[in-house]
Amino acid sequence: MRIRVGHLYPEYLNIYADRGNIAVLARRAALRGHELSVRAISRGDELRPGELDLLYIGGGQDREQALVAPDLAEKGPALAEAVAGGAALLAVCGGYQLLGRSYRGQDGSLMPGAGLFPLETVAGETRMIGDVLLECRLDGGEPRQLAGFENHAGRTLLDEGAQPLGRVLYGFGNDGVSGFEGCRVGAAIGTYLHGPLLPRNPWLADWLLARALAHASGGPPPALEPLDDTLEREAFRVAASRARERGGRR
Ligand code: GLN
């Protein structure tokens, strides 16, 4: 199958090589006989909800976020329609913040958000930096772990009843106090975890791919053929042990 991917603002939001996540999705799709066709969607470009199976938005500093925020806010209804229609989405750090209702940056200016995720973000005085380990139960099944790296001044507060991506085992997460990390709406996931995230957490790459394939085919998420993830498991192990060395949840 062909999986149609919309990569939002790749020229503005790509901190810590976040676009590596797209390379992982493309490779893991190809190994199962599927093809990723990736289109950049930038300022002024139209986002046609039904035409995308997966959306991706990376991280960036406040300066880059301010450049794209008004355009992204305008795309909010189309994004919400895409996700309500079952499209998968991954948003990292700066992109995650901008998919909430608003982000107040470090200089006090208020950036409008796309309103996809039920949350708000306000920059604090200190940055939250380091390796993170999370526990996630995405579909109510067995708990799984995600390892990554966070570096953000923004404190993200989820609305009452909003679904986090996971619980922080080590690291700060959304705000350093709630114990929550990220947010999930349907097949849309927002997270502070960079790294890039997917090379060391291949199960999440496959979770997104299966949902993108379901959207492309109109059927249920397929069971994807397992791959040899020896290297990926080692990358996860190293990142997870660095997170553990940070000590308890901050
Ligand atoms: N500018 C945002 C913050 O500092 C996001 C940074 C990032 O994407 N790493 O909170």
Short mmCIF file of N, CA and C and ligand atoms in Angstrom, two decimals, residues 15-16 18 58-63 65 92-95 97 103 106 121 123 127 150-155 192 194, ligand 1:
data_model
loop_
_atom_site.label_atom_id
_atom_site.label_comp_id
_atom_site.label_asym_id
_atom_site.label_seq_id
_atom_site.Cartn_x
_atom_site.Cartn_y
_atom_site.Cartn_z
N ILE A 15 14.36 19.89 15.22
CA ILE A 15 15.45 19.99 16.19
C ILE A 15 15.90 18.57 16.55
N TYR A 16 17.18 18.40 16.86
CA TYR A 16 17.74 17.07 17.17
C TYR A 16 17.41 16.05 16.08
N ASP A 18 14.79 15.51 14.28
CA ASP A 18 13.48 14.86 14.45
C ASP A 18 12.99 14.20 13.17
N GLY A 58 7.69 18.08 13.89
CA GLY A 58 8.84 17.94 14.78
C GLY A 58 8.93 19.08 15.79
N GLY A 59 10.07 19.16 16.45
CA GLY A 59 10.28 20.16 17.50
C GLY A 59 11.04 21.37 16.99
N GLY A 60 11.02 22.43 17.77
CA GLY A 60 11.74 23.63 17.40
C GLY A 60 11.79 24.59 18.57
N GLN A 61 12.64 25.57 18.46
CA GLN A 61 12.73 26.58 19.51
C GLN A 61 11.61 27.61 19.34
N ASP A 62 11.44 28.43 20.38
CA ASP A 62 10.34 29.42 20.38
C ASP A 62 10.35 30.26 19.10
N ARG A 63 11.54 30.62 18.63
CA ARG A 63 11.62 31.50 17.45
C ARG A 63 10.98 30.85 16.22
N GLN A 65 8.89 28.34 16.31
CA GLN A 65 7.47 28.08 16.61
C GLN A 65 6.63 29.32 16.31
N VAL A 92 6.17 16.13 17.99
CA VAL A 92 7.28 16.11 18.95
C VAL A 92 7.56 17.51 19.49
N CYS A 93 7.65 17.63 20.78
CA CYS A 93 8.11 18.81 21.51
C CYS A 93 7.48 20.13 21.04
N GLY A 94 8.22 20.95 20.29
CA GLY A 94 7.66 22.23 19.85
C GLY A 94 6.38 22.04 19.04
N GLY A 95 6.34 21.01 18.21
CA GLY A 95 5.14 20.71 17.42
C GLY A 95 4.00 20.25 18.32
N GLN A 97 3.58 21.11 21.48
CA GLN A 97 3.06 22.29 22.19
C GLN A 97 2.08 23.07 21.32
N TYR A 103 0.55 28.32 23.37
CA TYR A 103 1.86 28.20 24.02
C TYR A 103 2.35 29.61 24.34
N GLN A 106 8.94 31.90 26.18
CA GLN A 106 9.76 32.41 27.25
C GLN A 106 9.75 33.94 27.33
N THR A 121 0.23 25.19 27.20
CA THR A 121 1.65 25.16 27.59
C THR A 121 2.13 26.57 27.90
N ALA A 123 5.83 28.55 29.12
CA ALA A 123 7.27 28.37 29.36
C ALA A 123 7.60 28.76 30.80
N ARG A 127 14.87 24.99 32.18
CA ARG A 127 14.62 23.99 31.15
C ARG A 127 14.60 22.59 31.78
N GLU A 150 14.41 14.65 26.54
CA GLU A 150 13.59 15.86 26.58
C GLU A 150 14.47 17.10 26.79
N ASN A 151 14.03 18.20 26.24
CA ASN A 151 14.70 19.49 26.44
C ASN A 151 13.69 20.58 26.14
N HIS A 152 13.02 21.03 27.21
CA HIS A 152 11.97 22.03 26.99
C HIS A 152 11.83 22.94 28.20
N ALA A 153 11.45 24.18 27.93
CA ALA A 153 11.12 25.11 29.00
C ALA A 153 9.61 25.08 29.25
N GLY A 154 8.86 24.70 28.22
CA GLY A 154 7.40 24.69 28.32
C GLY A 154 6.91 23.67 29.34
N ARG A 155 5.92 24.09 30.13
CA ARG A 155 5.20 23.20 31.05
C ARG A 155 3.82 22.99 30.44
N TYR A 192 7.03 15.02 24.34
CA TYR A 192 8.26 15.81 24.44
C TYR A 192 9.49 14.99 24.03
N HIS A 194 12.33 13.48 22.15
CA HIS A 194 13.11 13.57 20.90
C HIS A 194 13.98 12.33 20.81
N1 GLN B 1 10.59 25.94 22.54
C1 GLN B 1 10.01 24.88 23.26
C2 GLN B 1 10.44 24.82 24.72
O1 GLN B 1 11.56 25.19 25.03
C3 GLN B 1 10.25 23.55 22.55
C4 GLN B 1 11.70 23.15 22.49
C5 GLN B 1 11.95 21.92 21.70
O2 GLN B 1 11.26 21.58 20.72
N2 GLN B 1 13.01 21.24 22.07
O3 GLN B 1 9.66 24.40 25.54
#
